CSV table of C-alpha atoms and ligand atoms in Angstrom, one decimal:
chain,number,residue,atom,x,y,z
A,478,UNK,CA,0.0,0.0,0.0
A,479,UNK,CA,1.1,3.6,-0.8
A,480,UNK,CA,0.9,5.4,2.2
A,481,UNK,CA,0.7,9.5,1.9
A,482,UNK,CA,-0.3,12.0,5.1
A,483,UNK,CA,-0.3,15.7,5.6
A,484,UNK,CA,0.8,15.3,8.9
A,485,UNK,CA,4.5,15.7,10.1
A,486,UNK,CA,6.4,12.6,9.6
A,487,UNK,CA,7.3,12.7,13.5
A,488,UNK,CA,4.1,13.3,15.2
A,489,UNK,CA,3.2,10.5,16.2
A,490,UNK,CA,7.0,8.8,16.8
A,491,UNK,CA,7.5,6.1,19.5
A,492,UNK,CA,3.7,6.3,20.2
A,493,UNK,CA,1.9,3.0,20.3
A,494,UNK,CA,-1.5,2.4,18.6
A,495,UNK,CA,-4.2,-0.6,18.7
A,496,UNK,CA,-6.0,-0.8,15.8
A,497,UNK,CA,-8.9,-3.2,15.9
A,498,UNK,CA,-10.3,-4.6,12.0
A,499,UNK,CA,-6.6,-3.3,11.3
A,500,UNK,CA,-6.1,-5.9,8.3
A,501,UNK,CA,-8.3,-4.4,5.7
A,502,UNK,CA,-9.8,-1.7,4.5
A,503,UNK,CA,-10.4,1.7,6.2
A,504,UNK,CA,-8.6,-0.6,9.3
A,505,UNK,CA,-5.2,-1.2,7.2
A,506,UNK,CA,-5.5,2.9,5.9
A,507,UNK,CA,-5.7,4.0,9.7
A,508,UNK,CA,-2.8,1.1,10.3
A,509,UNK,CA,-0.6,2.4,7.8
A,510,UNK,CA,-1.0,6.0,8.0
A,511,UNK,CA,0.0,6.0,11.5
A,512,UNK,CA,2.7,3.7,11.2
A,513,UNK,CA,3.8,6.3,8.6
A,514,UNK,CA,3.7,8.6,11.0
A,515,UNK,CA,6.0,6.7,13.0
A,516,UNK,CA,3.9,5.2,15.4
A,517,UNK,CA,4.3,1.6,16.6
A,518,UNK,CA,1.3,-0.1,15.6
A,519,UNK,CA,-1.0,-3.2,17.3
A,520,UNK,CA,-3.7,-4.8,14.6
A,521,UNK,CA,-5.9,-7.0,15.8
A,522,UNK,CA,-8.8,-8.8,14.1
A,523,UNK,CA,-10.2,-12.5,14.1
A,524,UNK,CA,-8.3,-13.7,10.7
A,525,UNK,CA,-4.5,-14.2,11.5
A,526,UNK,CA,-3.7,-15.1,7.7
A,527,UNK,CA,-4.8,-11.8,6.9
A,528,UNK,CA,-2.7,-10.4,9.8
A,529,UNK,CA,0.2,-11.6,9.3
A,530,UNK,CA,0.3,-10.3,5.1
A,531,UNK,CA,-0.5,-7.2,6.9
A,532,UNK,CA,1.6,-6.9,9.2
A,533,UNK,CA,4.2,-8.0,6.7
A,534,UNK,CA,3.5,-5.6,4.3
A,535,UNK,CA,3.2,-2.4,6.7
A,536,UNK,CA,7.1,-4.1,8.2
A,537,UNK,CA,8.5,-4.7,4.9
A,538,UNK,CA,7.5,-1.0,3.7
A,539,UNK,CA,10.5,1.2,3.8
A,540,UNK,CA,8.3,4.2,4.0
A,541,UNK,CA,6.9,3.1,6.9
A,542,UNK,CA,8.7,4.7,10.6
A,543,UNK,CA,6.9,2.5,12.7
A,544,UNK,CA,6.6,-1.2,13.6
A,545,UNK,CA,3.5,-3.0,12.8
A,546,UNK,CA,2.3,-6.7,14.7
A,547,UNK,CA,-0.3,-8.9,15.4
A,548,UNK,CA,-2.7,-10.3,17.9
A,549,UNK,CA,-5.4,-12.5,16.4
A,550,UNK,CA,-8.7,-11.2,18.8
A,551,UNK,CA,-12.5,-11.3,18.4
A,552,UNK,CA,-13.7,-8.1,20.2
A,553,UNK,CA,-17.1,-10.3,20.8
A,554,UNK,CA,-14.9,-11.9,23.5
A,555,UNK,CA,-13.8,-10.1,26.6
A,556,UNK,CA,-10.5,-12.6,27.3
A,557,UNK,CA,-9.6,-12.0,23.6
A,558,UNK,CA,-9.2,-8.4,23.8
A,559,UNK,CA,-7.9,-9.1,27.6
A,560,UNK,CA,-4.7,-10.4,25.9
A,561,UNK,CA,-4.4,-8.2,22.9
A,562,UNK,CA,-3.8,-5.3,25.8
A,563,UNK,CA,-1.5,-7.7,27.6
A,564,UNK,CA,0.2,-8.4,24.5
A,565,UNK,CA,0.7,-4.8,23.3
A,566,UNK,CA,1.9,-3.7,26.7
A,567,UNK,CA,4.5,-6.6,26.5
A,568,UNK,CA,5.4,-5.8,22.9
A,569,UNK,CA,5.2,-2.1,22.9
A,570,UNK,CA,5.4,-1.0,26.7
A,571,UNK,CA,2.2,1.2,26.5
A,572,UNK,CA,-1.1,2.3,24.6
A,573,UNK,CA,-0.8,5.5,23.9
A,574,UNK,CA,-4.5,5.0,21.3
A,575,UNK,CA,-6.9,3.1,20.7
A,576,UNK,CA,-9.2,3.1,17.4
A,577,UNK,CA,-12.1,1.0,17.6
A,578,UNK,CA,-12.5,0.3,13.7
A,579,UNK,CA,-13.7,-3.8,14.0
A,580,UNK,CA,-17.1,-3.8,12.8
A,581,UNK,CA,-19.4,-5.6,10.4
A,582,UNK,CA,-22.9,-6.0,9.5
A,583,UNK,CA,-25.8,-7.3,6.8
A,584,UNK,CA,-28.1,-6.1,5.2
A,585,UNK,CA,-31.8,-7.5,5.8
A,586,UNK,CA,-35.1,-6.6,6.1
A,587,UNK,CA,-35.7,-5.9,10.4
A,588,UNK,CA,-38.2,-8.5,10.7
A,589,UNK,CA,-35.7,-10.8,8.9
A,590,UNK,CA,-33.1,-10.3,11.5
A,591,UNK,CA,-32.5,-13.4,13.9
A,592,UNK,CA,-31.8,-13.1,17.3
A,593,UNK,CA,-28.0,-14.5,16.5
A,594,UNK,CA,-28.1,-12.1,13.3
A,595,UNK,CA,-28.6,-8.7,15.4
A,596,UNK,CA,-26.8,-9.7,19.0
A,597,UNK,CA,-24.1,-10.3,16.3
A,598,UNK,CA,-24.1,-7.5,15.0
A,599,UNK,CA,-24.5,-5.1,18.5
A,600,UNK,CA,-21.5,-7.4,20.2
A,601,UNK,CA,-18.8,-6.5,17.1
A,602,UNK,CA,-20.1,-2.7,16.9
A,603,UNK,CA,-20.9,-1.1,20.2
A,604,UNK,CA,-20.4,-3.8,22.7
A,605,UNK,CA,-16.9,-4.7,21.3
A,606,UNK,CA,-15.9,-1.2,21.0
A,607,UNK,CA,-17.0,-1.0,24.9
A,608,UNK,CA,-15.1,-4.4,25.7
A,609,UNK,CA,-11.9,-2.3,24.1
A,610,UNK,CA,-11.9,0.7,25.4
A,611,UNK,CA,-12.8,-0.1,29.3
A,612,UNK,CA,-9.4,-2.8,28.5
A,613,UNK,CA,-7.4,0.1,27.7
A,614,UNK,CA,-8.1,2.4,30.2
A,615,UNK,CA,-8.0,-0.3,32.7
A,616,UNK,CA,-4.8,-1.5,31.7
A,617,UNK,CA,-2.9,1.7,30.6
A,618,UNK,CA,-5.0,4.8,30.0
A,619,UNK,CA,-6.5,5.7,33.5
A,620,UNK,CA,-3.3,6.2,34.5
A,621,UNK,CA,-1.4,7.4,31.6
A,622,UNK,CA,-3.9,9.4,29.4
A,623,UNK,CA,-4.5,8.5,25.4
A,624,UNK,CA,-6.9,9.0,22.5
A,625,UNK,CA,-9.5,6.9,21.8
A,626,UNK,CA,-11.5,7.3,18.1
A,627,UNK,CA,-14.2,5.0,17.3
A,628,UNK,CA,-15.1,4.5,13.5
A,629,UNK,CA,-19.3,4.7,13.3
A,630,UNK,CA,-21.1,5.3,10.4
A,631,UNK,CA,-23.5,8.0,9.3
A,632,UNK,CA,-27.1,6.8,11.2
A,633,UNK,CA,-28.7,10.2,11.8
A,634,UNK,CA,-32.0,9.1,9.9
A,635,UNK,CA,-32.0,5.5,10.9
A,636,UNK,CA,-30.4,2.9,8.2
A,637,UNK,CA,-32.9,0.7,6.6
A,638,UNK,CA,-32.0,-2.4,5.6
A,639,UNK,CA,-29.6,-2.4,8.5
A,640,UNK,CA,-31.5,-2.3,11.5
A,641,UNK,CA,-28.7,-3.5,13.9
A,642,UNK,CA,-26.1,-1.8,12.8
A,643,UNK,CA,-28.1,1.7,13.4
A,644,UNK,CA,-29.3,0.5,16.8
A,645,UNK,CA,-25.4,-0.1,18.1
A,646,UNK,CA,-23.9,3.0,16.0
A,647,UNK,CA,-26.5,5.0,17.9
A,648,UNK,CA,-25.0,3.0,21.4
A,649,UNK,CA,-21.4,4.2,20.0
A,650,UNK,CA,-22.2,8.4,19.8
A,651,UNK,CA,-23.7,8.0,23.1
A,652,UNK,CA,-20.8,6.0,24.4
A,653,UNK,CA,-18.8,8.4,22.9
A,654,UNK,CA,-20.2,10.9,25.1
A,655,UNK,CA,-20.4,9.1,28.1
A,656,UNK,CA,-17.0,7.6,28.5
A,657,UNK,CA,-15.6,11.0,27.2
A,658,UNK,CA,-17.0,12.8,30.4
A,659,UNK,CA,-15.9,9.9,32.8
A,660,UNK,CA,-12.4,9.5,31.7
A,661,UNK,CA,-11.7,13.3,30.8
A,662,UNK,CA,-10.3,14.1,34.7
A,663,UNK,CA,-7.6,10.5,33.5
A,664,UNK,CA,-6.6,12.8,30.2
A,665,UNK,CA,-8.2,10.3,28.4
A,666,UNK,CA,-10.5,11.3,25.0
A,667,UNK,CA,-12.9,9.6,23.2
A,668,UNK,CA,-14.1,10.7,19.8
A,669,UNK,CA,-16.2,9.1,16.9
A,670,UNK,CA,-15.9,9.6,13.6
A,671,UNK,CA,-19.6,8.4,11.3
A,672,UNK,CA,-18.2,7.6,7.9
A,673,UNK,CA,-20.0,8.0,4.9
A,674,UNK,CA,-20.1,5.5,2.5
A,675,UNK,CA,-15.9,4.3,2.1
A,676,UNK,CA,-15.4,2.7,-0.8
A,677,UNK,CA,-13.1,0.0,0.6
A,678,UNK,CA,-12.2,-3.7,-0.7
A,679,UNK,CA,-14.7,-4.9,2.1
A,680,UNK,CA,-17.3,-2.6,1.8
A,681,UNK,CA,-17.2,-3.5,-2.3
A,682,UNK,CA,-17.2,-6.9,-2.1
A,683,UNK,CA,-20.3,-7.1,0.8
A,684,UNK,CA,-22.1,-4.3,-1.2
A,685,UNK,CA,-21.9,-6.0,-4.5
A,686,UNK,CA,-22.5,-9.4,-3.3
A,687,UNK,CA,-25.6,-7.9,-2.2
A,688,UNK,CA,-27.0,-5.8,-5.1
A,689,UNK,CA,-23.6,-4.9,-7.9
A,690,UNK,CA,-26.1,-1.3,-7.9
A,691,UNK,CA,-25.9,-0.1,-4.9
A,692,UNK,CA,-22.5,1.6,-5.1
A,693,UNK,CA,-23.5,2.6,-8.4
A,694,UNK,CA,-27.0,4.7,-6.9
A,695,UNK,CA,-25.2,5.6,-4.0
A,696,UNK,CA,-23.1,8.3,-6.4
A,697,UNK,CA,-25.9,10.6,-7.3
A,698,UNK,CA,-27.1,11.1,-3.6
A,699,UNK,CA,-23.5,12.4,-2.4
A,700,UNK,CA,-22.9,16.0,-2.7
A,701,UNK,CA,-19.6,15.9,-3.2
A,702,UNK,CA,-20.7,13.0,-6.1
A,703,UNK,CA,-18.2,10.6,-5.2
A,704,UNK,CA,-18.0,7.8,-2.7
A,705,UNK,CA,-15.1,8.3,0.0
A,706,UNK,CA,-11.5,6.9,0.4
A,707,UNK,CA,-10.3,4.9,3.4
A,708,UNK,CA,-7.2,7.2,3.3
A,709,UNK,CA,-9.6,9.9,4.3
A,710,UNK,CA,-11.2,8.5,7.3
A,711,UNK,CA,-7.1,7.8,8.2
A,712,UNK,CA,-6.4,11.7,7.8
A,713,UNK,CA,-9.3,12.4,10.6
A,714,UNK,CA,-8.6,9.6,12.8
A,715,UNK,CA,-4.9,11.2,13.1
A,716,UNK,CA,-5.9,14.3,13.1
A,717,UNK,CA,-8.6,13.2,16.4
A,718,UNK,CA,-5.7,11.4,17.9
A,719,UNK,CA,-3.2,14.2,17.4
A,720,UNK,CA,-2.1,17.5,20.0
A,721,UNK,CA,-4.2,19.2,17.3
A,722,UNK,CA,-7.8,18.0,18.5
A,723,UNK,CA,-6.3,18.3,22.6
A,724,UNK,CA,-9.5,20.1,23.3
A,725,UNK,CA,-11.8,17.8,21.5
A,726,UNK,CA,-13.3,14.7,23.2
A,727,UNK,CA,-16.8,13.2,23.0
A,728,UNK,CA,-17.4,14.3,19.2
A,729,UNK,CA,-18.6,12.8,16.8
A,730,UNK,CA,-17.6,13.7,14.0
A,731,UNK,CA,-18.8,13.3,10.2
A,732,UNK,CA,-16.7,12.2,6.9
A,733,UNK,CA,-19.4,12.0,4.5
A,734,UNK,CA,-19.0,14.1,1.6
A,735,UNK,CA,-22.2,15.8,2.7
A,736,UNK,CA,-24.5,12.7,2.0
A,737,UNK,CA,-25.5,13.1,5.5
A,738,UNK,CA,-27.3,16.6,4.3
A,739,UNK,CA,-28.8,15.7,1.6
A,740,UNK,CA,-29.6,12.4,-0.3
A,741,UNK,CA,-29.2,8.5,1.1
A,742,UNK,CA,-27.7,5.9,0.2
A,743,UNK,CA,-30.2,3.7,1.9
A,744,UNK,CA,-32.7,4.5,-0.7
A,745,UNK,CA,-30.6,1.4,-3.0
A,746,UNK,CA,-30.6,-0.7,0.3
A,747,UNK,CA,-34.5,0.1,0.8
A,748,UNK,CA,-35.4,-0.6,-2.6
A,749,UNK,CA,-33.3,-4.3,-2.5
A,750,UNK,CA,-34.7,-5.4,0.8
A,751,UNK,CA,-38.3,-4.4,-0.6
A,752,UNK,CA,-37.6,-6.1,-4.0
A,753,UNK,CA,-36.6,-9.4,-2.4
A,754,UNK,CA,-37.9,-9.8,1.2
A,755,UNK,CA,-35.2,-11.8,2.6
A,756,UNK,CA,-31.4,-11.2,4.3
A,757,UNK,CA,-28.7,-10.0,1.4
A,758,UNK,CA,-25.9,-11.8,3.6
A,759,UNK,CA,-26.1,-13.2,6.6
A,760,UNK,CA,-23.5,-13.2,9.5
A,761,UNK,CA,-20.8,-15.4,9.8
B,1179,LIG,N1,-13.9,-7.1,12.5
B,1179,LIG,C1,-15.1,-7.5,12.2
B,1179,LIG,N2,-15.6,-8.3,13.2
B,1179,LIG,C2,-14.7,-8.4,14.2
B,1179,LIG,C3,-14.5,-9.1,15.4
B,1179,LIG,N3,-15.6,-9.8,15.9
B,1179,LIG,N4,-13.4,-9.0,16.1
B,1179,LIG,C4,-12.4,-8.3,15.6
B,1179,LIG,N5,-12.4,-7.6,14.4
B,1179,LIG,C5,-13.5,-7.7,13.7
């Protein structure tokens, strides 16, 4: 991956990062961007083949200031992201931030959505990004400070078709807020970012599989008539993690091209789950 940032090559030296979904997509931009930046970098997800390549890459990448490893971790499971602080602290020595990027979802009808479907889908997205960020604190942050950043996604009118997903990004602002106030006396903030739609390998692929036009009639209700890049949910995530935004915490902020003003791309997701009743994809 070619990795560019209008940040200061130092600024985030010798700093230590967990990354959670850090393999792919928007997960691998943030990854690599900050690594860029010289920070050393944790990435965790559930698939250690794609770790490893990652983390491969990102350390065979001459561009790249700072160190990149590996701890295989389902954020569903409370002794899996136990160890992945234990291991950072072991590798790295300390947490300096923690971006909660692990996420996933499917798209289906509401009243099509099993019980192991949508407590799925709330465990990865908001109860996972709890799991992480109490972890953290607990284990470094209450006593040292850091940045959290949470990557959400643009629910401000509900997202049909995606029932669950809205229900925990909703749980994730509020979080946001919440843990911001609680942990702002440790020097600890906690920001969110709601991404528009990021046109990513994995977004594609689940999009497509789903209905190939969905991407395609997403375009013409984007102001700025283009989907976005992973690269620039990366730039805000360093720029929320950075001295820059000292004075920011419990935000959310949005990276949406304006789509969030104007037009939806849930319209294509509403039409497909009207058009064929049943679940796109299902959950793994
Ligand atoms: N990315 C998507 N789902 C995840 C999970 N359960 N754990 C870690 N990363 C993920």
């Amino acid at each position: 991956m070619r990795v560019k940032s209008i940040f200061s090559s130092n600024l985030f030296r010798d700093r230590v990062a967990i990354v959670t979904g850090g393999a792919t997509g928007i997960g691998a931009a943030i990854a690599n961007e900050l690594c860029y930046l010289g920070c050393n970098v944790m990435i965790a997800s559930r698939n250690t083949e794609r770790l490893k390549a990652a983390a491969n890459a990102m350390n065979n990448n001459t561009e790249l200031r700072g160190e990149a490893s590996y701890v295989k971790c389902n954020i569903r499971s409370e002794s899996d992201v136990k160890s992945l602080t234990k291991t950072t602290l072991k590798r790295f020595g300390k947490i300096d931030y923690l971006v909660n990027n692990g996420g996933g979802q499917f798209i289906s009808p509401a009243e099509h959505i099993s019980v192991k479907g949508w407590n799925a889908v709330i465990e990865t997205n908001m109860t996972g990004t709890f799991y992480c960020s109490k972890q953290v604190y607990l284990d470094w942050m209450s006593k040292n400070g850091g940045a959290i950043v949470n990557i959400s996604a643009d629910n401000w009118r509900g997202i049909p078709g995606m029932a669950h997903t809205s229900a925990a990004r909703a749980g994730v602002d509020n979080l946001t807020k919440t843990l911001s106030l609680e942990w702002v006396e440790n020097n600890v903030r906690i920001n969110s970012i709601a991404s528009g739609v990021i046109d990513s390998s994995t977004s594609t692929a689940r999009a497509n599989y789903a209905d190939p036009k969905i991407f395609d009639s997403t375009i013409k209700q984007i102001p700025a008539s283009r989907l976005g890049l992973p690269e620039e949910i990366s730039s805000c995530v360093c720029f929320l993690l950075s001295p820059a935004a000292e004075y920011i915490t419990g935000e959310t902020l949005k990276v949406d091209g304006g789509g969030s003003l104007y037009g939806s791309f849930l319209d294509a997701i509403l039409k497909h789950t009207r058009r064929s009743g049943q679940p796109a994809t299902s959950p793994k």
